[in-house]
Short mmCIF file of C-alpha atoms in Angstrom, two decimals:
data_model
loop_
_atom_site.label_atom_id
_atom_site.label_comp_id
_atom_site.label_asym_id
_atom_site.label_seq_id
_atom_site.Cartn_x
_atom_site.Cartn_y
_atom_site.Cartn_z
CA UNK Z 1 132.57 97.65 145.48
CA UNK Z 2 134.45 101.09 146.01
CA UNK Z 3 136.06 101.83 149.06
CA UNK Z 4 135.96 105.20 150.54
CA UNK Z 5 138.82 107.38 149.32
CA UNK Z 6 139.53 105.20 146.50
CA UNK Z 7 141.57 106.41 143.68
CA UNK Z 8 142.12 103.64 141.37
CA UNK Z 9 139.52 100.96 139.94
CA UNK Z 10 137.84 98.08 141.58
CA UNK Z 11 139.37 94.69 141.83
CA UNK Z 12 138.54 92.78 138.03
CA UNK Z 13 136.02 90.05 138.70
CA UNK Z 14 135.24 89.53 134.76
CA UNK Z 15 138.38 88.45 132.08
CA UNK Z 16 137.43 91.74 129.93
CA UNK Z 17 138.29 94.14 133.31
CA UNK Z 18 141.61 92.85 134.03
CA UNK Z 19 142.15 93.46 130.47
CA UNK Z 20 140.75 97.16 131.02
CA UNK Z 21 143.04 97.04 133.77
CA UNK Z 22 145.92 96.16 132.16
CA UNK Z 23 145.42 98.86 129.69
CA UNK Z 24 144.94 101.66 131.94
CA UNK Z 25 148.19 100.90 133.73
CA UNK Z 26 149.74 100.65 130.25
CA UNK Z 27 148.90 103.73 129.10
CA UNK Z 28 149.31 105.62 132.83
CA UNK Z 29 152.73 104.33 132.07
CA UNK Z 30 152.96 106.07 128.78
CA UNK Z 31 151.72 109.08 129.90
CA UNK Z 32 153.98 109.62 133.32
CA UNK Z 33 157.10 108.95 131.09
CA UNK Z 34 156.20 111.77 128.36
CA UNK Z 35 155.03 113.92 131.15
CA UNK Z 36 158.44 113.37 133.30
CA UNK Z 37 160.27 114.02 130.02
CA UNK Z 38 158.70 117.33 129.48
CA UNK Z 39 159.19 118.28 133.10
CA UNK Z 40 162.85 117.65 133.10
CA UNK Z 41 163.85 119.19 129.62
CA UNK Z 42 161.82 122.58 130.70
CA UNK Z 43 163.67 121.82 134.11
CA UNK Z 44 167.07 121.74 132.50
CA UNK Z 45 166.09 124.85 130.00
CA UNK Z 46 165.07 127.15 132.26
CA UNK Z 47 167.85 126.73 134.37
CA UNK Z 48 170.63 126.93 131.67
CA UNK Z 49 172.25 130.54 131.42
CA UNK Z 50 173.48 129.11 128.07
CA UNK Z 51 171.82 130.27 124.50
CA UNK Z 52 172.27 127.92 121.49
CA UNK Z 53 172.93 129.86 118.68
CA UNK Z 54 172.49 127.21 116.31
CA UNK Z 55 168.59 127.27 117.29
CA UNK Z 56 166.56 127.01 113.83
CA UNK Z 57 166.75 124.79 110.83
CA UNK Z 58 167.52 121.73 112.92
CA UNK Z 59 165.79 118.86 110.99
CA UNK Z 60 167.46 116.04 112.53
CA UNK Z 61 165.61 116.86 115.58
CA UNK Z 62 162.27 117.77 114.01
CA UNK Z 63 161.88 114.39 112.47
CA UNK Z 64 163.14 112.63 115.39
CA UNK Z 65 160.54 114.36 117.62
CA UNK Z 66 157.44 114.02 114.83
CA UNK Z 67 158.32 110.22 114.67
CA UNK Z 68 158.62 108.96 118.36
CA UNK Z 69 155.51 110.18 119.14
CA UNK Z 70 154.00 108.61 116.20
CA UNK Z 71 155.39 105.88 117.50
CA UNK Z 72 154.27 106.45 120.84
CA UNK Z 73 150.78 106.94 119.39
CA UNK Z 74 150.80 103.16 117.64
CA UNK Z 75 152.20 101.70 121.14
CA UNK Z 76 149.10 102.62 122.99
CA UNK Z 77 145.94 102.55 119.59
CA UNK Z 78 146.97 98.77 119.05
CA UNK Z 79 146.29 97.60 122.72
CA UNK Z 80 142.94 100.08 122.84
CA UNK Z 81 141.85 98.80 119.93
CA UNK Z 82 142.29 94.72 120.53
CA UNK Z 83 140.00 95.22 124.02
CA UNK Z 84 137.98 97.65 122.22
CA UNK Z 85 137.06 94.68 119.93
CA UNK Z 86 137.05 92.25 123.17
CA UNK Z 87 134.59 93.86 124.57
CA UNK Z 88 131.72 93.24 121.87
CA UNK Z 89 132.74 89.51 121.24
CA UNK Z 90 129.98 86.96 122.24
CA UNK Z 91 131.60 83.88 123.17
CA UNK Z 92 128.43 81.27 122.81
CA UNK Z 93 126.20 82.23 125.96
CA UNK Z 94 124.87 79.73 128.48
CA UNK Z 95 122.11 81.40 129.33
CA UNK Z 96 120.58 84.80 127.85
CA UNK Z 97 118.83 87.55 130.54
CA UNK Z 98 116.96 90.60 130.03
CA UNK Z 99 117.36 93.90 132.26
CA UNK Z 100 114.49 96.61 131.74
CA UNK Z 101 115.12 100.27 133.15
CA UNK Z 102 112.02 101.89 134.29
CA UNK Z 103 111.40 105.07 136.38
CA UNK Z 104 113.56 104.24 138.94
CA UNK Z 105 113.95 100.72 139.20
CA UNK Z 106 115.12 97.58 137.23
CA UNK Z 107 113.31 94.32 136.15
CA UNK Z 108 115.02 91.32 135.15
CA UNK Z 109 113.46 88.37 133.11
CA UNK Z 110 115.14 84.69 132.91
CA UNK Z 111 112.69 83.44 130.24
CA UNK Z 112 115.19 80.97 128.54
CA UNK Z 113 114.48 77.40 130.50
CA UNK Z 114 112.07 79.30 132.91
CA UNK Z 115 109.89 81.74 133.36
CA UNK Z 116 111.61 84.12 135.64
CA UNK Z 117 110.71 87.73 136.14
CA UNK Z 118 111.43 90.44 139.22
CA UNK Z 119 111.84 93.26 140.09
CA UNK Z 120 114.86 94.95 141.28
CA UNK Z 121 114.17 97.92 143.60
CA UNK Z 122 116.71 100.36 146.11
CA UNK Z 123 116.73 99.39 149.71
CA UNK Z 124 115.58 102.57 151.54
CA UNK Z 125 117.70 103.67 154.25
CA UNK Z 126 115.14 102.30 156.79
CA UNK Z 127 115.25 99.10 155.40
CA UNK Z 128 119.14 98.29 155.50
CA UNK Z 129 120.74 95.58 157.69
CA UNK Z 130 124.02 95.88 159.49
CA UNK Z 131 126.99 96.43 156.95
CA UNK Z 132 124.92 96.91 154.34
CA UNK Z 133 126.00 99.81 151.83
CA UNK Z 134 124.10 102.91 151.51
CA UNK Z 135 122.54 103.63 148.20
CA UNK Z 136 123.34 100.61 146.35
CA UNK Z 137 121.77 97.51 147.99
CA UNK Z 138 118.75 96.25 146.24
CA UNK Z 139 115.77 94.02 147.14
CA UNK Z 140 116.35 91.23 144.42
CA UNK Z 141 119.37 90.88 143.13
CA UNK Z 142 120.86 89.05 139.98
CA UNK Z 143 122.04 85.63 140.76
CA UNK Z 144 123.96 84.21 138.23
CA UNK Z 145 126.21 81.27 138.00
CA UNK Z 146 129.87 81.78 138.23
CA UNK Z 147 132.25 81.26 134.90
CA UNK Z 148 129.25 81.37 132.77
CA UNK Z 149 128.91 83.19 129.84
CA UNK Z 150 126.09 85.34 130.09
CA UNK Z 151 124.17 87.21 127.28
CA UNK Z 152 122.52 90.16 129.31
CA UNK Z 153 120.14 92.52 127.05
CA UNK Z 154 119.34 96.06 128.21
CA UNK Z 155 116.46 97.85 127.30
CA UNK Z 156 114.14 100.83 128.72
CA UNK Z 157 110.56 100.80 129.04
CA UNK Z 158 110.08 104.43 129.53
CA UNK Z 159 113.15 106.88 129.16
CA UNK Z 160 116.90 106.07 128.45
CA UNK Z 161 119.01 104.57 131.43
CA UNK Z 162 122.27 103.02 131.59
CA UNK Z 163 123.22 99.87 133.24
CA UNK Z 164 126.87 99.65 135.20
CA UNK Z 165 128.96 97.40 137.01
CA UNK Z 166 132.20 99.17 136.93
CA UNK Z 167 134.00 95.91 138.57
CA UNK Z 168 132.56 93.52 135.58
CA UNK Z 169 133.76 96.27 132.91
CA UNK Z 170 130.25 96.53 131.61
CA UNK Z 171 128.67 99.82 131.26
CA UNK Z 172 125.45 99.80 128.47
CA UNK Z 173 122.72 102.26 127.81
CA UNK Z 174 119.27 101.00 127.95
CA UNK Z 175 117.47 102.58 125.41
CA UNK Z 176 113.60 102.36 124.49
CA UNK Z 177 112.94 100.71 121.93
CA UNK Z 178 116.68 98.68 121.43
CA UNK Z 179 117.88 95.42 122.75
CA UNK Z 180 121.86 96.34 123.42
CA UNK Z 181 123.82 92.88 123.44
CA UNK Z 182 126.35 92.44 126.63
CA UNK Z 183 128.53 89.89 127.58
CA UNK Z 184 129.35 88.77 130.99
CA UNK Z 185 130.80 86.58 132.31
CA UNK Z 186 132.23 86.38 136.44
CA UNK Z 187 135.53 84.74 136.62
CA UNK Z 188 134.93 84.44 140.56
CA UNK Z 189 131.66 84.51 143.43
CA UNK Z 190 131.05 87.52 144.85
CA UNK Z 191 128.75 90.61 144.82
CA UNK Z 192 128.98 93.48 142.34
CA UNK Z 193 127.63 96.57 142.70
CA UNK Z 194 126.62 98.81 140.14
CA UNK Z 195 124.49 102.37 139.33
CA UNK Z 196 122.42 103.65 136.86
CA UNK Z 197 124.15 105.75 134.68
CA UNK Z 198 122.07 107.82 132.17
CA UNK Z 199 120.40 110.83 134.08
CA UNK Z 200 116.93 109.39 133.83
CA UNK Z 201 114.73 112.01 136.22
CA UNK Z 202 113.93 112.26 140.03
CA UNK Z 203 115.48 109.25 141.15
CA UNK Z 204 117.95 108.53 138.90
CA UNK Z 205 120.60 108.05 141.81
CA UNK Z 206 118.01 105.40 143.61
CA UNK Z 207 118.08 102.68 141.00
CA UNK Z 208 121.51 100.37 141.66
CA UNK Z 209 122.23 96.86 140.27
CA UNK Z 210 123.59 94.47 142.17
CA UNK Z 211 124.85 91.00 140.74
CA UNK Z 212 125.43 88.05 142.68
CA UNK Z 213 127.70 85.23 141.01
CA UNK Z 214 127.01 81.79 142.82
CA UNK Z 215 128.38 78.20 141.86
CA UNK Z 216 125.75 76.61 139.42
CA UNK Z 217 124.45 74.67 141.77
CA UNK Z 218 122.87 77.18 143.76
CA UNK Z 219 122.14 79.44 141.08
CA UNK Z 220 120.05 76.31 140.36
CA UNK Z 221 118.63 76.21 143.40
CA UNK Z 222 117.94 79.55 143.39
CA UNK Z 223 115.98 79.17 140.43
CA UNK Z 224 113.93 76.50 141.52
CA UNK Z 225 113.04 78.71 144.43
CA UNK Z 226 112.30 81.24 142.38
CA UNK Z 227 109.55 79.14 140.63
CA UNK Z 228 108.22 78.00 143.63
CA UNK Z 229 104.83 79.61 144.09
CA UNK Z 230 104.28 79.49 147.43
CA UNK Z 231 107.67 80.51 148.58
CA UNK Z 232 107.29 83.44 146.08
CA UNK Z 233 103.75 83.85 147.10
CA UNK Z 234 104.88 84.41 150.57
CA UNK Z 235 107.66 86.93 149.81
CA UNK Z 236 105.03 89.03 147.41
CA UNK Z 237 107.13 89.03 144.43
CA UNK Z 238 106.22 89.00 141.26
CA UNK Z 239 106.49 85.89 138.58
CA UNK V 1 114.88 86.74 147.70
CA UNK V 2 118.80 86.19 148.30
CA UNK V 3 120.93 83.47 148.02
CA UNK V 4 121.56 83.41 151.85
CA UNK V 5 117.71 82.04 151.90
CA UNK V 6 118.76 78.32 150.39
CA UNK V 7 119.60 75.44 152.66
CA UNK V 8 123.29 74.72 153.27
CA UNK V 9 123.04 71.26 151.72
CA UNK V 10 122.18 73.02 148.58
CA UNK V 11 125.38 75.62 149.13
CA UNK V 12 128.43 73.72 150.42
CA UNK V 13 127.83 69.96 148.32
CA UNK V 14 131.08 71.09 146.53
CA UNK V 15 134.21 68.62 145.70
CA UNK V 16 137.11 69.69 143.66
CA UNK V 17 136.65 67.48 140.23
CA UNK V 18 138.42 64.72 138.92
CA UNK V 19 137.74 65.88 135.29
CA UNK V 20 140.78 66.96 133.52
CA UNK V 21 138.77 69.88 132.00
CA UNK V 22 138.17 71.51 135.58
CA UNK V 23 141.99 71.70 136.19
CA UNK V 24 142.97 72.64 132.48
CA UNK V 25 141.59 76.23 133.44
CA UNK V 26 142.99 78.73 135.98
CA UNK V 27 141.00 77.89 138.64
CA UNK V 28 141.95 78.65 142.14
CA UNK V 29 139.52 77.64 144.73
CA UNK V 30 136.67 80.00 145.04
CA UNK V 31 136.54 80.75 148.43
CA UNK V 32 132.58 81.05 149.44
CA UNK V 33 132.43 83.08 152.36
CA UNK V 34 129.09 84.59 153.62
CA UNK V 35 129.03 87.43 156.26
CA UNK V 36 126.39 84.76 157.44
CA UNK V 37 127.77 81.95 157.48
CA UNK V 38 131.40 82.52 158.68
CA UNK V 39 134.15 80.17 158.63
CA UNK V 40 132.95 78.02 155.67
CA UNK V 41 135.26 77.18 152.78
CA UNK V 42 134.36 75.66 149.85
CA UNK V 43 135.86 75.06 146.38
CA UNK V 44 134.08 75.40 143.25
CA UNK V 45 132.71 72.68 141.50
CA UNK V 46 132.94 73.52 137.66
CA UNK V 47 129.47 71.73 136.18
CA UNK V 48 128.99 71.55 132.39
CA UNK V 49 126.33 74.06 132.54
CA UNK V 50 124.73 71.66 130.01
CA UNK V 51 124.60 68.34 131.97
CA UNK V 52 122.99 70.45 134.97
CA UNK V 53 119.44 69.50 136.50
CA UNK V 54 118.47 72.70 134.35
CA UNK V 55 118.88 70.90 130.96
CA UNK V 56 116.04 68.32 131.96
CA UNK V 57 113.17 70.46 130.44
CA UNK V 58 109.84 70.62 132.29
CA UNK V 59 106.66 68.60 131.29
CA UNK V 60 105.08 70.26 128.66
CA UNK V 61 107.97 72.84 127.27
CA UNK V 62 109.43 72.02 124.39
CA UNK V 63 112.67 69.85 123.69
CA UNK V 64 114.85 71.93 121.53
CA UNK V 65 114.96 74.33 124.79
CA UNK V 66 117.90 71.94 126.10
CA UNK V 67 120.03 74.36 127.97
CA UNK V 68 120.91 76.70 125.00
CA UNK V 69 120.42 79.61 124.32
CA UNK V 70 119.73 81.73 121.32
CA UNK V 71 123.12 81.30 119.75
CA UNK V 72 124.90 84.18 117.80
CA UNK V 73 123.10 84.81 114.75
CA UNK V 74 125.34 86.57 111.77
CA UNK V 75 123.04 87.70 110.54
CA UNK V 76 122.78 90.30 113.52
CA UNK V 77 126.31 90.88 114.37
CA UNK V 78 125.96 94.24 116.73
CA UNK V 79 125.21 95.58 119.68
CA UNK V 80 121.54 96.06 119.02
CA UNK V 81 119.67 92.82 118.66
CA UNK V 82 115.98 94.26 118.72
CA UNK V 83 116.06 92.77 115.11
CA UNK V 84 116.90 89.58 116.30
CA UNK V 85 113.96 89.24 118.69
CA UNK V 86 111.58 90.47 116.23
CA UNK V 87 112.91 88.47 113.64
CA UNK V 88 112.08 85.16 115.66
CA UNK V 89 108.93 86.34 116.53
CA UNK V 90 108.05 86.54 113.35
CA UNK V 91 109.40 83.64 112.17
CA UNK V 92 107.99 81.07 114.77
CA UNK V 93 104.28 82.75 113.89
CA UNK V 94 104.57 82.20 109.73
CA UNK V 95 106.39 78.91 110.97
CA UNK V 96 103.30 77.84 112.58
CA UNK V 97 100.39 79.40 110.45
CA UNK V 98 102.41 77.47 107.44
CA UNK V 99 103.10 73.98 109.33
CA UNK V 100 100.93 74.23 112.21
CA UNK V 101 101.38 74.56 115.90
CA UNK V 102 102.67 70.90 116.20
CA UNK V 103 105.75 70.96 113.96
CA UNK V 104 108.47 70.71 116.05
CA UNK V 105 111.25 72.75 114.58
CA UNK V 106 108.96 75.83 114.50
CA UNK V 107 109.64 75.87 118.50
CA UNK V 108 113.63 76.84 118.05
CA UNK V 109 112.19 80.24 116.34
CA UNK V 110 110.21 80.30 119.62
CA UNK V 111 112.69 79.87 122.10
CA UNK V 112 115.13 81.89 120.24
CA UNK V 113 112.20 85.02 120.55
CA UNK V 114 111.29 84.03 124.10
CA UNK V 115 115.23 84.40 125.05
CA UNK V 116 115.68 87.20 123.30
CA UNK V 117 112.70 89.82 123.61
CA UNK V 118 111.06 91.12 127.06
CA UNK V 119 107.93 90.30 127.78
CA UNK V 120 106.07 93.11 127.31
CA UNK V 121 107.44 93.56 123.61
CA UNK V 122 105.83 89.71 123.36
CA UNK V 123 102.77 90.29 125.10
CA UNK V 124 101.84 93.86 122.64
CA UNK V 125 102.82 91.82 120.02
CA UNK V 126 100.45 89.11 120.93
CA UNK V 127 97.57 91.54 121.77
CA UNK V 128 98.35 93.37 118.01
CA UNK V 129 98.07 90.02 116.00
CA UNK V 130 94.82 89.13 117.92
CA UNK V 131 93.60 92.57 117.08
CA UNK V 132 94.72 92.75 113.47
CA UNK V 133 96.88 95.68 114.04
CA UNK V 134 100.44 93.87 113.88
CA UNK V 135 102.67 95.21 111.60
CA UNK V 136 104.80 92.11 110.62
CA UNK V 137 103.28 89.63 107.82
CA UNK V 138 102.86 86.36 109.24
#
């Protein structure tokens, strides 16, 4: 998750958001070369007490300077485009969930082998433990299993929502009314936070998404737990 | 309910594999550490998601539900795949008005419809046809 005072982005923990990172410190690169260029030729101009007198009609330079940045302009659309691609490719899910947005919460549905359903609602402040983080922990969270590739669908059930997890590289609007197509996949365990991100009315800052990648063992378990009526029963969730 | 809540025999019954396609990827040892349980390191076991417990289906689902998914359909190739859910819907209902509710291959158009669509798409859908109000022909 994001540390206070951070400047950069959060630590990949999906193949697609090194790859985002990769391509942001590609192009940062770009961009602080052209922009220390500039700065030192207006540098050296505006200190010279020389005038050229040979000033216009210089086509040598003109095409040199239309074609580097042409250039320039391939170096970084080729990369962009390749993860731009990567991003929408499918590569054969495991296992297929859903993730509704209401007014201001999230459900989640496992209906491929079971019959999974929950909701996913902010911890209020009252209700946090020790360490936890303000404004993003949640009362169920998405377990999935680690290194698996997961089909997650995003839809709305009331107005349009949006849902993040900046460290996975996934960011999709949940629309009424559409079934937007996500892949994930978690290279490594760990907890991701996430936030809504589609201004969706009162408490559109209240509805995080936290995922949970676990070994597939105990996302097993978890499952089986889930299923289990009387430990649900006792917990008040619903099925 | 969090993960923290199953037993520890469940959570640390992890042993680096022998199989050559657990080392073929770049794997480093997933280091499980819980603000709860401190101290404990584990490595990852890397299952064949399809040989899991989770592939044994329960009495009384169907058997073409053997841990997969509704694969990628061409026919449906972007990001929106409302289609696709109705699309099985509809097909597992004319699949079983036309060969009736036991013929077996009508139930991959269900589980590709139950994978894909929410619930409460299903269940209005269900409540239309009983009423007489759905729009799809089946």
């Amino acid at each position: 998750m994001a540390t206070p005072a951070q400047l950069g982005l959060m630590d990949a923990a999906s193949p697609v958001m090194e790859e985002m990172i990769y391509f942001h410190d590609h192009v940062m690169l770009v961009l602080i070369l052209i922009t220390c260029l500039i700065f030192y030729s207006m540098l050296v101009l505006i200190s010279s007490k020389y005038i050229y007198r040979f000033l216009t009609d210089g086509h040598v330079i003109e095409t040199v300077w239309t074609v580097i940045p042409a250039i320039i302009l391939v170096v970084v659309a080729l990369p962009s485009l390749k993860l731009l691609y990567l991003t929408d490719e499918l590569d054969n899910p495991q296992l297929t969930i859903k993730s509704v947005g209401h007014q201001w919460y999230w459900s989640y549905e496992y209906t491929d082998y079971y019959d999974i359903e929950f909701d996913s609602y902010m911890l209020p402040l009252g209700d946090l433990s020790k360490g936890d983080a303000r404004l993003l922990e949640v009362d169920n969270r998405v377990v999935l299993p680690v290194d698996t590739s997961v089909r997650v669908l995003v839809t709305a059930a009331d107005v349009i929502h949006s849902w993040t997890v900046p460290s996975l590289g996934l960011k999709m609007d949940a629309v009424p009314g559409r079934l937007n197509q996500l892949a994930l996949q978690c290279s490594r365990v760990g907890t991701f936070y996430g936030q809504c991100s589609e201004i969706c009315g009162a408490n559109h800052s209240f509805m995080p998404i936290v995922i949970e990648a676990v070994p597939v063992e105990v996302f097993e378990g978890w499952c089986d737990m889930m299923l289990d009526e009387e430990s649900l029963g006792s917990l008040n969730m619903k099925r | 309910m969090q993960t923290r809540d199953i037993p520890l025999e469940v959570v640390f019954e992890f042993l680096p594999s022998d199989d050559p396609a657990f080392w073929s990827r770049d794997h480093t040892a997933a280091i499980l550490i819980s603000r709860k349980r401190s101290s404990v390191i584990s490595s990852v076991k890397t299952v064949n998601f399809q040989s899991s417990a989770m592939a044994e289906p329960e009495p009384g689902t169907y058997k073409v539900a053997e841990a997969k998914t509704a694969p990628f359909d061409a026919r449906f190739p972007n990001t929106n795949q409302a289609r696709y859910c109705w699309q099985g819907y509809i097909d597992f209902h004319r699949c079983t008005n036309i060969r009736g509710e036991d013929y077996e291959p009508c139930q991959y158009f269900r589980h590709v419809y139950r994978a894909m669509c929410p619930k409460s798409w299903t269940e209005a859908w269900d409540e239309q046809r009983e009423g007489g109000t759905f729009a799809g022909r089946v």
